[in-house]
mmCIF file of C-alpha atoms in Angstrom:
data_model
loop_
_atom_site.group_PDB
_atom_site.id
_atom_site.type_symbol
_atom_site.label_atom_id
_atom_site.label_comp_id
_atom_site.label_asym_id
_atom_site.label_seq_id
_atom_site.Cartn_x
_atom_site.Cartn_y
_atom_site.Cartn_z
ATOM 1 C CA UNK A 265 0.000 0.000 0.000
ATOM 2 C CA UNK A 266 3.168 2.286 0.798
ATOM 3 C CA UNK A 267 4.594 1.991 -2.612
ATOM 4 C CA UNK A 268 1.156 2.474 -4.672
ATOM 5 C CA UNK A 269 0.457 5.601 -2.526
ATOM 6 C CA UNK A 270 4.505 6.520 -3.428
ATOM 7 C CA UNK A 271 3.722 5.588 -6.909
ATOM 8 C CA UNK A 272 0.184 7.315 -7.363
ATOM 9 C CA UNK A 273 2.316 10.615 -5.700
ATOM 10 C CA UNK A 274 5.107 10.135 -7.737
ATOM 11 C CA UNK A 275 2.808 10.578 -11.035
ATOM 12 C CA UNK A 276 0.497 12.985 -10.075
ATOM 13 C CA UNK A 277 3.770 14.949 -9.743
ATOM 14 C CA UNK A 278 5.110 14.026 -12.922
ATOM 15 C CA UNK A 279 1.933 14.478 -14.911
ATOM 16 C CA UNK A 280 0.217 17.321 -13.351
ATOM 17 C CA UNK A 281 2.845 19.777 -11.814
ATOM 18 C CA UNK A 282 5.563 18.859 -14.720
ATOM 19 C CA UNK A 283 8.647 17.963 -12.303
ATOM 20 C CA UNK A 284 11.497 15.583 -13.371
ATOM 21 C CA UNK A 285 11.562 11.836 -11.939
ATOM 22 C CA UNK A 286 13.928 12.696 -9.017
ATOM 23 C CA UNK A 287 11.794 16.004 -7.864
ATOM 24 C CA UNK A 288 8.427 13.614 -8.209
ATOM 25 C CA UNK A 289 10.156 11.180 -5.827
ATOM 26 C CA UNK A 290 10.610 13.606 -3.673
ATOM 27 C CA UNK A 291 7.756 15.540 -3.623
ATOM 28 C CA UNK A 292 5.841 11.727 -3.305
ATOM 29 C CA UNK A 293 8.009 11.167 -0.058
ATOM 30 C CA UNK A 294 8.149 14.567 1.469
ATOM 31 C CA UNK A 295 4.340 14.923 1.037
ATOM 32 C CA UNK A 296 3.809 11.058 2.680
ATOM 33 C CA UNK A 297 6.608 11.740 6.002
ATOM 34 C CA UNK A 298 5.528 15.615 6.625
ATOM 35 C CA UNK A 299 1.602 14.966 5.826
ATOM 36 C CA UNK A 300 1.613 17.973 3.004
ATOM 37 C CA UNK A 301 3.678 20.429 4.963
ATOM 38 C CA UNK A 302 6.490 20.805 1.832
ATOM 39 C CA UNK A 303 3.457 20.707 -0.424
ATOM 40 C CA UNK A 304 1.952 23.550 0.541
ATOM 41 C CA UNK A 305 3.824 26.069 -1.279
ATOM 42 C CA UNK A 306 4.328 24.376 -4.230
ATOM 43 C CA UNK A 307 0.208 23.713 -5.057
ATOM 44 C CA UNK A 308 -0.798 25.728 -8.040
ATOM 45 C CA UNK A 309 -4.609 25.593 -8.115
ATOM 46 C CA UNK A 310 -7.529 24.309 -6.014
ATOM 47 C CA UNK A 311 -7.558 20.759 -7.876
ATOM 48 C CA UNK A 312 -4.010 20.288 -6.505
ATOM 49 C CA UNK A 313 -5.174 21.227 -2.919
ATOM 50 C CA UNK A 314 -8.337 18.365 -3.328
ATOM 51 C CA UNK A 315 -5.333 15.753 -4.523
ATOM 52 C CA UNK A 316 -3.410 16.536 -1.500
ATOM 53 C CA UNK A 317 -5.707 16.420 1.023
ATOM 54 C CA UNK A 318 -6.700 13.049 -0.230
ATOM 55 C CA UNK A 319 -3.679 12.306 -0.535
ATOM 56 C CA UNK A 320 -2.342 12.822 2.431
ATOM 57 C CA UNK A 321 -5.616 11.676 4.604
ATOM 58 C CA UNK A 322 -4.948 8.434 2.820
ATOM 59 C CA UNK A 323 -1.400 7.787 2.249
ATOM 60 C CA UNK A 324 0.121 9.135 5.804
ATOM 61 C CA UNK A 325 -1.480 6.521 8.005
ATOM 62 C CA UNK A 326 -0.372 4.106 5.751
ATOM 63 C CA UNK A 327 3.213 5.803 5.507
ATOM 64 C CA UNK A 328 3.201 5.497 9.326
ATOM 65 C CA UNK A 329 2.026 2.189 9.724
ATOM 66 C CA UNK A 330 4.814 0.950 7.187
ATOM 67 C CA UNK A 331 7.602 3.137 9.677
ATOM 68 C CA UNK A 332 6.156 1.835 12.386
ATOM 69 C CA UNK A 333 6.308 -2.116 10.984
ATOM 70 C CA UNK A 334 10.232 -1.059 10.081
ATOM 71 C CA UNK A 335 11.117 0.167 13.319
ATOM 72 C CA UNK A 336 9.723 -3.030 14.985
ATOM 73 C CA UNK A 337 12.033 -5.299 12.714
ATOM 74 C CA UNK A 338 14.755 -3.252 13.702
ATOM 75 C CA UNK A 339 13.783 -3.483 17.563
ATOM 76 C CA UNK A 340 12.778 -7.026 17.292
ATOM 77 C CA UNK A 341 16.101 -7.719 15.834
ATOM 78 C CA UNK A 342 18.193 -5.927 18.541
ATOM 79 C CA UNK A 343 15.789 -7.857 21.290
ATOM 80 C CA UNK A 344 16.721 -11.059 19.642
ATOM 81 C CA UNK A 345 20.440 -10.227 20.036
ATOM 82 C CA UNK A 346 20.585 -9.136 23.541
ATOM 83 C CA UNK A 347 18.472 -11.933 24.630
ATOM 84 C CA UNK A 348 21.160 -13.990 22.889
ATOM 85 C CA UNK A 349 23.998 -11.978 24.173
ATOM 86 C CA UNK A 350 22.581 -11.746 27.659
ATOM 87 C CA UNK A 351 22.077 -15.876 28.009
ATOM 88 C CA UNK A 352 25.655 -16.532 25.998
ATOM 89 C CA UNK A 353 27.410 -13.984 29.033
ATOM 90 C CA UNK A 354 28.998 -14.984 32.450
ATOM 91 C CA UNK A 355 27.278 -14.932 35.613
ATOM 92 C CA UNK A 356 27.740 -11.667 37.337
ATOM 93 C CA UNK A 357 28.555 -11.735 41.212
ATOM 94 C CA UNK A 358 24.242 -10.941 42.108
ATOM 95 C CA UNK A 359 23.541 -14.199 39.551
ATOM 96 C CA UNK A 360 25.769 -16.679 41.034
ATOM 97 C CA UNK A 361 24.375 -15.116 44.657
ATOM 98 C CA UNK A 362 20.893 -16.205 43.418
ATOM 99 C CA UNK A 363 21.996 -19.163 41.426
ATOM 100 C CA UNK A 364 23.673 -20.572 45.069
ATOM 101 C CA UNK A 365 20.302 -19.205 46.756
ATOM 102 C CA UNK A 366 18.515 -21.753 44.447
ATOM 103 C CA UNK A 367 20.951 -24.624 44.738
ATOM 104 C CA UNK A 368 21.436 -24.372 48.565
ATOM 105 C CA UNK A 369 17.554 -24.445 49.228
ATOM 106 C CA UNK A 370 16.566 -27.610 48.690
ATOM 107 C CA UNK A 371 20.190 -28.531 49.730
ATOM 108 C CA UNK A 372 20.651 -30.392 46.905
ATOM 109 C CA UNK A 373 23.622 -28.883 45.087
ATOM 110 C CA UNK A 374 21.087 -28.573 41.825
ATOM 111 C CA UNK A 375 18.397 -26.608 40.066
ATOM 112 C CA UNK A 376 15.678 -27.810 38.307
ATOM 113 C CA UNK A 377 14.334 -26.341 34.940
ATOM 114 C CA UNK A 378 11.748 -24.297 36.459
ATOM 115 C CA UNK A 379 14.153 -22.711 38.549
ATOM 116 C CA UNK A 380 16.968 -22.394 35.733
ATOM 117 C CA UNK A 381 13.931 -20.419 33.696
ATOM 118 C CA UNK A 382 14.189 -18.205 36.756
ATOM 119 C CA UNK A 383 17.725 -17.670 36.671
ATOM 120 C CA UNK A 384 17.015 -16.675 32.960
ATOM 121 C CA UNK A 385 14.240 -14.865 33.101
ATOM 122 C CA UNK A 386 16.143 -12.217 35.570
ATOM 123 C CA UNK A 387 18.947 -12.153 34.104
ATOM 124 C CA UNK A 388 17.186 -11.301 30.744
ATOM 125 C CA UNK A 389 15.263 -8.483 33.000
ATOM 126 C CA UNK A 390 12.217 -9.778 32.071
ATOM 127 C CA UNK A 391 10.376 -10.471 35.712
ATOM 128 C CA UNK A 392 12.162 -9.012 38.975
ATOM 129 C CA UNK A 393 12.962 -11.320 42.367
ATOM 130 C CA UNK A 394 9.190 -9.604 43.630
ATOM 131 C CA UNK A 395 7.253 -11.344 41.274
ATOM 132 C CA UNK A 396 9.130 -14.345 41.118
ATOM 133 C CA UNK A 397 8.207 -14.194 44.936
ATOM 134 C CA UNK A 398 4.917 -13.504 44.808
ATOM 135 C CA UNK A 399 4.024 -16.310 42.134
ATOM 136 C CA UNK A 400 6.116 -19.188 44.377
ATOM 137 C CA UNK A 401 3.902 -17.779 47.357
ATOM 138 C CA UNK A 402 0.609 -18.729 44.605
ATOM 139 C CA UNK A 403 2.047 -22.170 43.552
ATOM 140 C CA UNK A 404 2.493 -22.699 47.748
ATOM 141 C CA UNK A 405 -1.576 -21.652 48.802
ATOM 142 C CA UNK A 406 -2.221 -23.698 45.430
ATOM 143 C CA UNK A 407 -0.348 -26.644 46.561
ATOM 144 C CA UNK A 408 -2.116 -27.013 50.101
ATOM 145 C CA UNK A 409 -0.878 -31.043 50.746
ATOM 146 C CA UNK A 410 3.179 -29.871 50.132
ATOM 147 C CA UNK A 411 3.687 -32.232 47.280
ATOM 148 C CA UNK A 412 5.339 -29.798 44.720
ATOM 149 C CA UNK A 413 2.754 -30.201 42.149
ATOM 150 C CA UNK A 414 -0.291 -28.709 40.817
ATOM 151 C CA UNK A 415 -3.187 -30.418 39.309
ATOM 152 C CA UNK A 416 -4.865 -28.970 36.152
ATOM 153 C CA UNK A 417 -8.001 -28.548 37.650
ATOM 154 C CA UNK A 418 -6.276 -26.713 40.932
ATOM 155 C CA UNK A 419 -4.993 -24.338 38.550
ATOM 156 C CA UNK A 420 -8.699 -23.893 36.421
ATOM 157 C CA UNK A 421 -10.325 -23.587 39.670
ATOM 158 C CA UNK A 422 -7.829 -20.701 41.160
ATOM 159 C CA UNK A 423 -8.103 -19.008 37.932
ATOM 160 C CA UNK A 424 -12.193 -19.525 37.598
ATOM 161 C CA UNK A 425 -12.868 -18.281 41.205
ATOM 162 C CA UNK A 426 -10.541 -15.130 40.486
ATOM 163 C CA UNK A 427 -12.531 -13.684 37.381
#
C-alpha cells in the first residue's frame, strides 16, 4: 500500500505539476513523512489542494504504519540479540548469589528447569525477584498437601474463582 500511494504521488507529480523523476520522488516522499507540509507552497490551483488532502488523509497513516512495521524489525532484531547476548554472558557476582540461593535451598547442590527459567528470566530483565516471589507464594496456597505439584483442575479452579 506504501509503494502504490509513493507511486500514485510520484505521477500525479510528474503528470500534473511537470517535475522531473527525481523532484516527483521527492515531492511523493516529502508529502507522505511531513503529511503535506512541503506541499503547501508548491500547489498551483484548487484541484491540486483536493489531490493533496486526499492524498495525504490516505497515504500518511499508511506511511506510518509501514515506519512503524520497520522500526519493529529493527527493535525485534536488537531484542533477539541481547536476549542472545545476555544468556551466551557470564554470571555476574548478584547471579551466582541467586543461582547458590537456588541450589542451597533444597540442599541439593542442583536446580531444576523451572528454577533455571528463573535464573534466565532475571537475568534477561524480564520479571524481577518480587514477582518471582509472589508467584512461588501462589504455587504454595495452590499446593495445600506440600507435594510440589499442581493439578490442572487446581490451577482452572484458582483461575475460575478469580474472574
Amino acid at each position: 500500500a506504501f509503494f502504490v500511494m509513493l507511486g500514485i504521488g510520484y505521477v500525479f507529480s510528474i503528470v500534473c505539476d511537470g517535475r522531473d523523476s527525481v523532484t516527483a520522488l521527492y515531492f511523493a516522499i516529502s508529502t507522505l513523512s511531513t503529511a503535506g507540509m512541503v506541499t503547501t507552497k508548491t500547489v498551483g490551483n484548487s484541484a491540486h489542494v483536493v489531490f493533496l488532502s486526499f492524498y495525504c488523509l490516505i497515504g500518511v497513516p499508511i506511511y506510518c504504519t509501514m515506519l512503524g512495521s520497520f522500526a519493529n524489525i529493527l527493535t525485534q532484531r536488537y531484542m533477539e540479540q541481547q536476549v542472545e547476548e545476555t544468556i551466551n554472558a557470564s554470571l555476574t557476582a548478584a547471579e551466582t548469589e541467586f543461582l547458590g540461593h537456588l541450589a542451597d535451598d533444597a540442599g541439593r547442590g542442583e536446580i531444576t528447569l523451572a528454577e533455571f527459567t528463573e535464573l534466565e528470566l532475571l537475568r534477561l530483565g524480564a520479571v524481577d525477584r518480587d514477582t518471582l516471589r509472589r508467584i512461588r507464594e501462589q504455587f504454595e496456597r495452590l499446593d495445600r498437601c506440600g507435594a510440589g505439584k499442581l493439578q490442572k483442575s487446581q490451577i482452572l479452579h484458582a483461575h475460575h474463582a478469580s474472574a
